[in-house]
XYZ file of C-alpha atoms in Angstrom:
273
model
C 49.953 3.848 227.543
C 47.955 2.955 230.478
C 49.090 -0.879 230.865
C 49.471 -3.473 233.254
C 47.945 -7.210 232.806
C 44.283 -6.385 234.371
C 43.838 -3.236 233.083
C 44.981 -4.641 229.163
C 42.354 -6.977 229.799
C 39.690 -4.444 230.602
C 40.454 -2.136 227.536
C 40.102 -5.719 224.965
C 36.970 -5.916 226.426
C 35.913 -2.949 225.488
C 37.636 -3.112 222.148
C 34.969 -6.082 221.674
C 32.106 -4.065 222.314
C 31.742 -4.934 226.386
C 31.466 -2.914 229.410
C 34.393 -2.706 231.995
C 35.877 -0.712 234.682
C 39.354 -1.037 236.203
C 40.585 -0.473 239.837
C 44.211 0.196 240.917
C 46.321 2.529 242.346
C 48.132 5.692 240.353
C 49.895 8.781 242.278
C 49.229 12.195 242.364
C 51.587 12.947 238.871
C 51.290 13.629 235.431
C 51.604 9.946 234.810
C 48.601 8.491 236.769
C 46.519 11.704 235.336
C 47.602 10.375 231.579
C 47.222 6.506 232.837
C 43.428 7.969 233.810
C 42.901 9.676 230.563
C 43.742 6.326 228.703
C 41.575 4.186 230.362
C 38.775 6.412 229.784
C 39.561 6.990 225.981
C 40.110 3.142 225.289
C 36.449 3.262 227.266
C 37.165 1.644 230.500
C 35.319 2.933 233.572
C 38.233 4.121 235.614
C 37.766 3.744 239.246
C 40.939 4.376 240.523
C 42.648 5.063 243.956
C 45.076 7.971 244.107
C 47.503 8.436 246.986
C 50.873 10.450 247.163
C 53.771 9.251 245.576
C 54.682 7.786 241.997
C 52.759 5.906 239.176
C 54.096 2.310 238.387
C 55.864 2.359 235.195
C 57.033 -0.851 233.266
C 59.742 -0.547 230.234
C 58.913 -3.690 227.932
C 62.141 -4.269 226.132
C 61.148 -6.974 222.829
C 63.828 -9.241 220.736
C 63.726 -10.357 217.002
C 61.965 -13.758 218.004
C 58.763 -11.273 219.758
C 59.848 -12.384 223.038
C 59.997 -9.813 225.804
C 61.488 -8.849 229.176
C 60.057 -6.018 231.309
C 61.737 -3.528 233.845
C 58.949 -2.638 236.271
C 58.767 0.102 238.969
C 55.288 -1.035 240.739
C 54.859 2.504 242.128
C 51.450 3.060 244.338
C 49.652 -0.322 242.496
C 51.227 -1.565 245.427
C 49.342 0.829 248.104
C 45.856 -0.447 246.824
C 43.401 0.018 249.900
C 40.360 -1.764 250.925
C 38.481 1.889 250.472
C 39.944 1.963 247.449
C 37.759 -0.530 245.962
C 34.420 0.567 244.860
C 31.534 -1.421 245.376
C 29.142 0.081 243.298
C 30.833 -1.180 240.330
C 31.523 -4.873 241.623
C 27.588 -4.785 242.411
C 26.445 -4.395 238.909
C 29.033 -6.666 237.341
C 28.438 -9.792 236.069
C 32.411 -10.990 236.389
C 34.887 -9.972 239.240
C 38.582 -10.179 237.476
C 41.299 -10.835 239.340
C 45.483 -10.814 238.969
C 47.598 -13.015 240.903
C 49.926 -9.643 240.899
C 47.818 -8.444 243.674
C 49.275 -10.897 246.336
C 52.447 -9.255 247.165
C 51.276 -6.488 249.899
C 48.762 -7.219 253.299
C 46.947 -4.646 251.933
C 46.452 -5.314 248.284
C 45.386 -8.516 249.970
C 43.151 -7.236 252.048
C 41.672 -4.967 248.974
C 41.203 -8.360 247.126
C 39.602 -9.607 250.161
C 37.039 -6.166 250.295
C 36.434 -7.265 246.793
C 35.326 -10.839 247.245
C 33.657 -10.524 249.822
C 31.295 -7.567 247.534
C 31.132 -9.619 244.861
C 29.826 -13.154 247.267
C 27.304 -10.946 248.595
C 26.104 -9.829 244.866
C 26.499 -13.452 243.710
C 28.867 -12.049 240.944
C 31.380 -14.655 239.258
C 34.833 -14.438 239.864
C 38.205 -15.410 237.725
C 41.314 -15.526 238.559
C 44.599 -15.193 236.276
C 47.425 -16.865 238.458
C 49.637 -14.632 236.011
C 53.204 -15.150 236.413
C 55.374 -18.072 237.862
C 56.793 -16.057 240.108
C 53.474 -14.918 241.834
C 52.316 -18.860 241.794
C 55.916 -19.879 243.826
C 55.264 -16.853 246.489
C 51.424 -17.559 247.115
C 50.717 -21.420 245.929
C 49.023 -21.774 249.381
C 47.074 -18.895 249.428
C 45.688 -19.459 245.293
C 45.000 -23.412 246.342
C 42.373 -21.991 248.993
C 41.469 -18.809 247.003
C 40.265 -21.338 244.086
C 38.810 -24.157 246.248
C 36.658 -21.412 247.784
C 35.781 -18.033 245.787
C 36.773 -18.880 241.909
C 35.059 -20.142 239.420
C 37.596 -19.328 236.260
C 40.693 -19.443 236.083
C 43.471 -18.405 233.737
C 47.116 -19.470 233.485
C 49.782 -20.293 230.645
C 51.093 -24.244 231.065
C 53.969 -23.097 232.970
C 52.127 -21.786 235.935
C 49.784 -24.154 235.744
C 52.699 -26.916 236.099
C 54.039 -24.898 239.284
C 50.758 -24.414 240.594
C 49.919 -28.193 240.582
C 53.811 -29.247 241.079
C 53.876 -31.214 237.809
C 54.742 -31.144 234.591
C 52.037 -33.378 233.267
C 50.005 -30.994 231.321
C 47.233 -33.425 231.380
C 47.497 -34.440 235.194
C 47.907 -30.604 235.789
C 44.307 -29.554 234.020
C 42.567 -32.269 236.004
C 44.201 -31.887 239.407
C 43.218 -27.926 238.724
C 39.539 -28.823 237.104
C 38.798 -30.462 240.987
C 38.850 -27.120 242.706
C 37.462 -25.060 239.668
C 34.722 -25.032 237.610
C 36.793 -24.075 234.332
C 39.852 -24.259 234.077
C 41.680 -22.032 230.750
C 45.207 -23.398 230.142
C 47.264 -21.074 227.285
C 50.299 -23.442 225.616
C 51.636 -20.170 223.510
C 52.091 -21.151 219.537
C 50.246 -24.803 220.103
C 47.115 -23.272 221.028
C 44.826 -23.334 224.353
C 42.927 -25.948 226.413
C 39.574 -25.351 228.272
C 38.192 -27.516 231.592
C 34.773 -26.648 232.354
C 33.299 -29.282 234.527
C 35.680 -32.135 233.733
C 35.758 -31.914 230.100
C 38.861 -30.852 227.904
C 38.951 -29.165 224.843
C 41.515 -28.423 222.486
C 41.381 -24.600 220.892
C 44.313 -24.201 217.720
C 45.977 -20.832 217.812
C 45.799 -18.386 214.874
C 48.367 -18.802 211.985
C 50.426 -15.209 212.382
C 53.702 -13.721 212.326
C 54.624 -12.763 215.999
C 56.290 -9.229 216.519
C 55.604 -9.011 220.153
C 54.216 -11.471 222.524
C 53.439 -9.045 225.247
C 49.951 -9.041 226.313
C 49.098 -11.786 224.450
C 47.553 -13.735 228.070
C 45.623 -10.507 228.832
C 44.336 -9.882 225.834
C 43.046 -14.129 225.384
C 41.808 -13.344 228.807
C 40.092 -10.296 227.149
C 38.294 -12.134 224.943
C 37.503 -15.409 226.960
C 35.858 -12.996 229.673
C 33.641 -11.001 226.729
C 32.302 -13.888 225.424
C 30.943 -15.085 228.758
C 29.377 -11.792 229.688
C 27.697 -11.987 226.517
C 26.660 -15.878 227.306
C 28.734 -17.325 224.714
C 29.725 -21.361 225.263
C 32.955 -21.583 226.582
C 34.565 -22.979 223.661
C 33.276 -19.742 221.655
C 34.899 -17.958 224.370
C 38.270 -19.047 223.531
C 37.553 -18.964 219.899
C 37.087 -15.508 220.598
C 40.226 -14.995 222.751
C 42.372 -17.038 220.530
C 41.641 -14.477 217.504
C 42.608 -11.656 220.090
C 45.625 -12.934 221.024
C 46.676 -13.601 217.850
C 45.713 -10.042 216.220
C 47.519 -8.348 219.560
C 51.144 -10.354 219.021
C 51.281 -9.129 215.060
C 52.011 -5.689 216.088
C 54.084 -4.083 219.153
C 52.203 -3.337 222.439
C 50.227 -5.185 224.371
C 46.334 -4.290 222.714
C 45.436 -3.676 219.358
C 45.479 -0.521 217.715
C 43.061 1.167 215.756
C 44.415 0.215 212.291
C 44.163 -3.546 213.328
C 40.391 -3.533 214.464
C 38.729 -4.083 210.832
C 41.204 -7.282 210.332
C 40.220 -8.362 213.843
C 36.383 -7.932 213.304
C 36.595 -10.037 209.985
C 38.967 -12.963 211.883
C 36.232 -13.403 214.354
C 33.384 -13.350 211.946
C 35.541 -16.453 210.249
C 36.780 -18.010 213.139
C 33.289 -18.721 214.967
């Protein structure tokens, strides 16, 4: 299925009931035309750049405990182009998404770059999910002055948030973060979530469920934190919201929820907020 963390996101929010459109890279191969064809079915504008060579591919191997370890080709994702980005659909957006993911080329850089610089002009608001440790250790320097100056949200599980900030102080890490960003959404896996927004912490429980598969559980909380605020929810309905998704997504394998699950998860949320 058409994966990878930003685009999971974008298909939960349309699972919701929101509007969202996707940019990346695919090749010219039966893979990128099926990863095309899945965006638009799950009812995700796709606004993808093409280019000649392969579609990235990731093989998401899962254990007994849900736990999971991928095998990742990145393919042309990492080719992404400043032309590649269209502006058209940054203009009329209310929220510019972002992946720490797209750090690892000059030009995916420079894409991100294209993109920011659309969405200042259009005064749209722009989050950020620092994504994996790994990315946060290769580009601390470049996310400190990417938050300080251009994001308003950001999104990170406690572990990135401890190497982003160089502690491991959960509560030292929020507030160090909180200075540079207006809200700040910390996931802590099974113990639940904590959201910053101008200073002040709250505490969000997880959802009571059996985990299967934790993979795309931070997209899709990121899914639901981001619907709620296009639809002006408070921020702590937000991750009300994006603690039910998370928790429907990890009860079955693969990183969104299916069509079977979507009754259960429209009758958690009418409960839950």
């Amino acid at each position: 299925s058409a994966g990878g963390s930003g685009a999971n996101t974008m298909i939960g929010i349309s699972q919701l009931g929101g509007l969202s459109a996707f940019s990346g890279k695919i090749g010219l191969d039966q893979r990128g035309n099926e990863y095309h064809e899945d965006l638009e079915k799950k009812g995700v504008k796709s606004v993808l750049g093409t280019g000649e060579g392969m579609t990235g591919s990731s093989l998401i191997l899962v254990s007994e405990d849900g736990s999971r370890t991928m095998n990742t080709h990145l393919g042309m994702c990492q080719e992404l182009q400043p032309e590649d980005i269209d502006a058209k659909v940054i203009e009329v957006s209310s929220i510019l998404y972002l992946t720490g993911f797209l750090w690892d080329t000059e030009n995916q850089k420079a894409s991100v770059r294209n993109a920011l610089t659309i969405a200042e002009q259009c005064h749209v608001q722009v989050a950020l999910s620092l994504s994996d440790p790994f990315c946060v250790e290769r580009h601390r320097e470049d996310f400190h002055e990417l938050i300080k100056s251009q994001v308003s949200m950001l999104f990170c599980n406690q572990e990135e948030a401890f190497s982003m900030m160089e502690t491991q102080v959960t509560q030292e890490a929020i507030e160090l973060l909180s200075e540079s960003v207006e809200t700040v959404i910390i996931t802590l896996g099974s113990r639940g979530s904590l959201i910053c927004e101008n200073g002040e912490i709250c505490y969000i429980d997880p959802l009571d469920v059996k985990v299967l598969d934790t993979t795309g559980a931070g997209d899709a909380y990121a899914a639901g934190f981001l619907y709620g605020c296009s639809q002006g929810k408070s921020k702590v309905e937000c991750a009300r919201i994006a603690s039910v998704l998370a928790g429907t997504v990890i009860e079955q394998i693969g990183p969104r929820i299916e069509d079977e699950k979507m009754d259960k998860l429209k009758n958690r949320l009418k409960n839950f907020l």
